[in-house]
mmCIF file of C-alpha atoms in Angstrom:
data_model
loop_
_atom_site.group_PDB
_atom_site.id
_atom_site.type_symbol
_atom_site.label_atom_id
_atom_site.label_comp_id
_atom_site.label_asym_id
_atom_site.label_seq_id
_atom_site.Cartn_x
_atom_site.Cartn_y
_atom_site.Cartn_z
ATOM 1 C CA UNK A 1 19.961 -7.517 19.112
ATOM 2 C CA UNK A 2 16.290 -6.532 19.293
ATOM 3 C CA UNK A 3 15.474 -2.891 18.856
ATOM 4 C CA UNK A 4 13.051 -1.112 21.164
ATOM 5 C CA UNK A 5 10.408 -1.093 18.408
ATOM 6 C CA UNK A 6 10.841 -4.873 18.036
ATOM 7 C CA UNK A 7 10.413 -5.208 21.797
ATOM 8 C CA UNK A 8 7.231 -3.094 21.720
ATOM 9 C CA UNK A 9 5.908 -5.183 18.809
ATOM 10 C CA UNK A 10 6.633 -8.347 20.820
ATOM 11 C CA UNK A 11 4.763 -7.004 23.841
ATOM 12 C CA UNK A 12 1.836 -6.173 21.591
ATOM 13 C CA UNK A 13 1.942 -9.772 20.332
ATOM 14 C CA UNK A 14 1.809 -11.216 23.862
ATOM 15 C CA UNK A 15 -1.657 -12.784 23.834
ATOM 16 C CA UNK A 16 -1.666 -13.360 27.601
ATOM 17 C CA UNK A 17 -2.651 -9.708 27.878
ATOM 18 C CA UNK A 18 -5.747 -10.360 25.780
ATOM 19 C CA UNK A 19 -6.421 -13.605 27.661
ATOM 20 C CA UNK A 20 -6.022 -12.167 31.169
ATOM 21 C CA UNK A 21 -9.179 -13.964 32.323
ATOM 22 C CA UNK A 22 -7.477 -17.286 31.505
ATOM 23 C CA UNK A 23 -4.066 -16.504 33.013
ATOM 24 C CA UNK A 24 -5.532 -14.897 36.141
ATOM 25 C CA UNK A 25 -8.106 -17.599 36.785
ATOM 26 C CA UNK A 26 -7.943 -18.970 40.321
ATOM 27 C CA UNK A 27 -7.741 -22.530 38.962
ATOM 28 C CA UNK A 28 -4.266 -21.792 37.585
ATOM 29 C CA UNK A 29 -2.967 -20.472 40.903
ATOM 30 C CA UNK A 30 -2.562 -23.734 42.834
ATOM 31 C CA UNK A 31 -2.919 -27.464 42.278
ATOM 32 C CA UNK A 32 -6.402 -28.839 42.833
ATOM 33 C CA UNK A 33 -7.082 -30.946 45.914
ATOM 34 C CA UNK A 34 -7.651 -34.662 45.328
ATOM 35 C CA UNK A 35 -11.312 -34.140 46.217
ATOM 36 C CA UNK A 36 -11.944 -31.635 43.383
ATOM 37 C CA UNK A 37 -15.020 -32.582 41.314
ATOM 38 C CA UNK A 38 -14.737 -33.678 37.665
ATOM 39 C CA UNK A 39 -16.183 -30.491 36.111
ATOM 40 C CA UNK A 40 -13.649 -28.359 38.006
ATOM 41 C CA UNK A 41 -10.786 -30.636 36.884
ATOM 42 C CA UNK A 42 -11.957 -30.444 33.254
ATOM 43 C CA UNK A 43 -12.208 -26.648 33.449
ATOM 44 C CA UNK A 44 -8.691 -26.452 34.898
ATOM 45 C CA UNK A 45 -7.371 -28.725 32.136
ATOM 46 C CA UNK A 46 -9.019 -26.504 29.492
ATOM 47 C CA UNK A 47 -7.437 -23.399 31.071
ATOM 48 C CA UNK A 48 -4.002 -25.042 31.201
ATOM 49 C CA UNK A 49 -4.310 -26.186 27.576
ATOM 50 C CA UNK A 50 -5.237 -22.665 26.442
ATOM 51 C CA UNK A 51 -2.484 -21.043 28.515
ATOM 52 C CA UNK A 52 0.090 -23.568 27.327
ATOM 53 C CA UNK A 53 -0.755 -23.060 23.649
ATOM 54 C CA UNK A 54 -0.691 -19.293 24.107
ATOM 55 C CA UNK A 55 2.714 -19.356 25.805
ATOM 56 C CA UNK A 56 4.252 -21.681 23.213
ATOM 57 C CA UNK A 57 3.342 -19.243 20.413
ATOM 58 C CA UNK A 58 4.495 -16.126 22.285
ATOM 59 C CA UNK A 59 7.598 -14.312 21.053
ATOM 60 C CA UNK A 60 8.440 -13.441 24.683
ATOM 61 C CA UNK A 61 8.267 -16.912 26.249
ATOM 62 C CA UNK A 62 11.979 -17.155 27.042
ATOM 63 C CA UNK A 63 12.234 -13.637 28.463
ATOM 64 C CA UNK A 64 9.059 -14.243 30.452
ATOM 65 C CA UNK A 65 10.357 -17.572 31.794
ATOM 66 C CA UNK A 66 13.719 -16.119 32.781
ATOM 67 C CA UNK A 67 12.132 -13.235 34.674
ATOM 68 C CA UNK A 68 9.585 -15.502 36.389
ATOM 69 C CA UNK A 69 12.326 -17.887 37.544
ATOM 70 C CA UNK A 70 15.239 -15.552 38.337
ATOM 71 C CA UNK A 71 13.782 -12.128 39.124
ATOM 72 C CA UNK A 72 10.210 -12.373 40.413
ATOM 73 C CA UNK A 73 8.238 -14.881 42.434
ATOM 74 C CA UNK A 74 4.950 -14.748 40.553
ATOM 75 C CA UNK A 75 1.887 -16.913 40.978
ATOM 76 C CA UNK A 76 -0.165 -18.754 38.407
ATOM 77 C CA UNK A 77 0.723 -20.020 34.964
ATOM 78 C CA UNK A 78 3.620 -18.095 33.394
ATOM 79 C CA UNK A 79 5.795 -18.895 30.368
ATOM 80 C CA UNK A 80 4.468 -22.413 30.019
ATOM 81 C CA UNK A 81 5.137 -23.267 33.679
ATOM 82 C CA UNK A 82 3.181 -23.561 36.899
ATOM 83 C CA UNK A 83 4.343 -21.999 40.164
ATOM 84 C CA UNK A 84 5.395 -25.462 41.401
ATOM 85 C CA UNK A 85 7.467 -26.071 38.251
ATOM 86 C CA UNK A 86 9.177 -22.687 38.605
ATOM 87 C CA UNK A 87 10.000 -23.520 42.238
ATOM 88 C CA UNK A 88 11.547 -26.799 41.063
ATOM 89 C CA UNK A 89 13.555 -24.975 38.377
ATOM 90 C CA UNK A 90 14.840 -22.544 41.025
ATOM 91 C CA UNK A 91 15.870 -25.413 43.316
ATOM 92 C CA UNK A 92 17.779 -27.135 40.501
ATOM 93 C CA UNK A 93 19.546 -23.883 39.574
ATOM 94 C CA UNK A 94 20.057 -22.885 43.224
ATOM 95 C CA UNK A 95 18.205 -19.609 42.656
ATOM 96 C CA UNK A 96 16.628 -17.767 45.548
ATOM 97 C CA UNK A 97 13.933 -15.200 44.797
ATOM 98 C CA UNK A 98 12.516 -13.221 47.679
ATOM 99 C CA UNK A 99 8.749 -12.912 47.572
ATOM 100 C CA UNK A 100 7.704 -9.315 47.148
ATOM 101 C CA UNK A 101 6.975 -7.572 50.430
ATOM 102 C CA UNK A 102 4.273 -5.247 49.181
ATOM 103 C CA UNK A 103 3.522 -3.898 52.663
ATOM 104 C CA UNK A 104 7.014 -2.546 53.242
ATOM 105 C CA UNK A 105 7.273 -1.280 49.649
ATOM 106 C CA UNK A 106 4.029 0.607 50.176
ATOM 107 C CA UNK A 107 5.163 1.816 53.576
ATOM 108 C CA UNK A 108 2.601 -0.149 55.568
ATOM 109 C CA UNK A 109 4.274 -1.210 58.790
ATOM 110 C CA UNK A 110 3.344 -1.873 62.373
ATOM 111 C CA UNK A 111 4.690 0.057 65.355
ATOM 112 C CA UNK A 112 7.267 -1.171 67.878
ATOM 113 C CA UNK A 113 9.105 -3.657 65.732
ATOM 114 C CA UNK A 114 12.716 -4.117 64.728
ATOM 115 C CA UNK A 115 13.555 -2.286 61.486
ATOM 116 C CA UNK A 116 15.447 -4.452 59.020
ATOM 117 C CA UNK A 117 18.446 -2.898 57.234
ATOM 118 C CA UNK A 118 17.437 -4.215 53.807
ATOM 119 C CA UNK A 119 13.901 -2.931 54.379
ATOM 120 C CA UNK A 120 15.201 0.617 54.960
ATOM 121 C CA UNK A 121 17.429 0.458 51.868
ATOM 122 C CA UNK A 122 14.692 -1.065 49.700
ATOM 123 C CA UNK A 123 12.144 1.547 50.790
ATOM 124 C CA UNK A 124 14.647 4.352 50.131
ATOM 125 C CA UNK A 125 15.438 2.986 46.663
ATOM 126 C CA UNK A 126 11.742 2.622 45.892
ATOM 127 C CA UNK A 127 11.007 6.174 47.055
ATOM 128 C CA UNK A 128 14.071 8.344 46.340
ATOM 129 C CA UNK A 129 11.942 11.476 46.132
ATOM 130 C CA UNK A 130 10.652 11.191 49.715
ATOM 131 C CA UNK A 131 12.334 12.852 52.647
ATOM 132 C CA UNK A 132 14.086 10.748 55.252
ATOM 133 C CA UNK A 133 11.532 11.935 57.805
ATOM 134 C CA UNK A 134 8.713 10.522 55.669
ATOM 135 C CA UNK A 135 10.547 7.209 55.308
ATOM 136 C CA UNK A 136 11.043 7.048 59.083
ATOM 137 C CA UNK A 137 7.304 7.605 59.594
ATOM 138 C CA UNK A 138 6.455 4.905 57.054
ATOM 139 C CA UNK A 139 8.853 2.488 58.734
ATOM 140 C CA UNK A 140 7.636 3.377 62.212
ATOM 141 C CA UNK A 141 11.110 4.277 63.442
ATOM 142 C CA UNK A 142 13.176 7.354 64.222
ATOM 143 C CA UNK A 143 14.915 9.553 61.687
ATOM 144 C CA UNK A 144 18.260 8.630 63.253
ATOM 145 C CA UNK A 145 17.535 4.920 62.619
ATOM 146 C CA UNK A 146 16.934 5.588 58.918
ATOM 147 C CA UNK A 147 20.099 7.690 58.696
ATOM 148 C CA UNK A 148 22.135 5.007 60.489
ATOM 149 C CA UNK A 149 20.999 2.307 58.038
ATOM 150 C CA UNK A 150 21.662 4.487 54.995
ATOM 151 C CA UNK A 151 25.154 5.390 56.287
ATOM 152 C CA UNK A 152 25.853 1.696 56.786
ATOM 153 C CA UNK A 153 24.724 1.003 53.224
ATOM 154 C CA UNK A 154 27.117 3.648 51.861
ATOM 155 C CA UNK A 155 30.001 2.294 53.981
ATOM 156 C CA UNK A 156 29.456 -1.408 53.281
ATOM 157 C CA UNK A 157 28.134 -1.821 49.734
ATOM 158 C CA UNK A 158 30.127 -5.058 49.378
ATOM 159 C CA UNK A 159 27.852 -6.656 51.972
ATOM 160 C CA UNK A 160 25.184 -6.738 49.281
ATOM 161 C CA UNK A 161 26.942 -9.179 46.980
ATOM 162 C CA UNK A 162 24.419 -11.364 45.259
ATOM 163 C CA UNK A 163 24.886 -14.829 43.900
ATOM 164 C CA UNK A 164 25.536 -15.048 40.192
ATOM 165 C CA UNK A 165 22.352 -15.418 38.190
ATOM 166 C CA UNK A 166 22.024 -18.369 35.845
ATOM 167 C CA UNK A 167 22.159 -17.715 32.125
ATOM 168 C CA UNK A 168 19.063 -17.718 29.955
ATOM 169 C CA UNK A 169 20.266 -20.950 28.332
ATOM 170 C CA UNK A 170 20.589 -22.639 31.745
ATOM 171 C CA UNK A 171 17.059 -21.614 32.755
ATOM 172 C CA UNK A 172 15.628 -22.815 29.436
ATOM 173 C CA UNK A 173 17.481 -26.157 29.670
ATOM 174 C CA UNK A 174 16.305 -26.862 33.221
ATOM 175 C CA UNK A 175 12.754 -25.776 32.352
ATOM 176 C CA UNK A 176 12.729 -28.268 29.483
ATOM 177 C CA UNK A 177 13.692 -31.060 31.888
ATOM 178 C CA UNK A 178 11.186 -30.020 34.566
ATOM 179 C CA UNK A 179 8.246 -29.489 32.189
ATOM 180 C CA UNK A 180 9.131 -32.370 29.899
ATOM 181 C CA UNK A 181 8.956 -30.218 26.787
ATOM 182 C CA UNK A 182 11.428 -27.853 25.124
ATOM 183 C CA UNK A 183 10.612 -24.193 24.766
ATOM 184 C CA UNK A 184 10.368 -23.012 21.201
ATOM 185 C CA UNK A 185 12.004 -19.676 20.532
ATOM 186 C CA UNK A 186 9.667 -17.698 18.315
ATOM 187 C CA UNK A 187 11.390 -14.522 17.244
ATOM 188 C CA UNK A 188 13.683 -12.100 19.086
ATOM 189 C CA UNK A 189 14.012 -12.372 22.843
ATOM 190 C CA UNK A 190 15.125 -9.799 25.354
ATOM 191 C CA UNK A 191 16.736 -11.275 28.424
#
């Protein structure tokens, strides 16, 4: 079992932090169109090669892969996989990951729209220190609407049952099939 100091050491060893310009390059976000010129294709290949080598040596590759497949819908090259490969892994494992709704998490909403129950609960959980009046303003609804949704959540917590998440081993096995190469575990993992 990794200790917290081991985990901190592993995060310090994650070279993707030092190579942010590579991992955040637009060319790693989406596949190139068929009409992309040769120099752009070569640059993308160089970025992928660098990112791939960096991920393969990272002590956090398995934890990173698991989180990127099961918990978060992230863009770009992560844990030795492209966004398209992670989508394929999710389909094979029957995993659904909701894309982050940054507008509702930040409280940016438009007026005169239906307020979703999960949106009210998510915003409350993200902002437990805020008053219900403030949440109602952020959601663009009445205070009674917020209270009604929160009462419903307290009454019916079983309605939130989530599908069982795949194990780390299952994610790694499917990723190996999808990418055509096995992941190499390099040191302790936290998943």
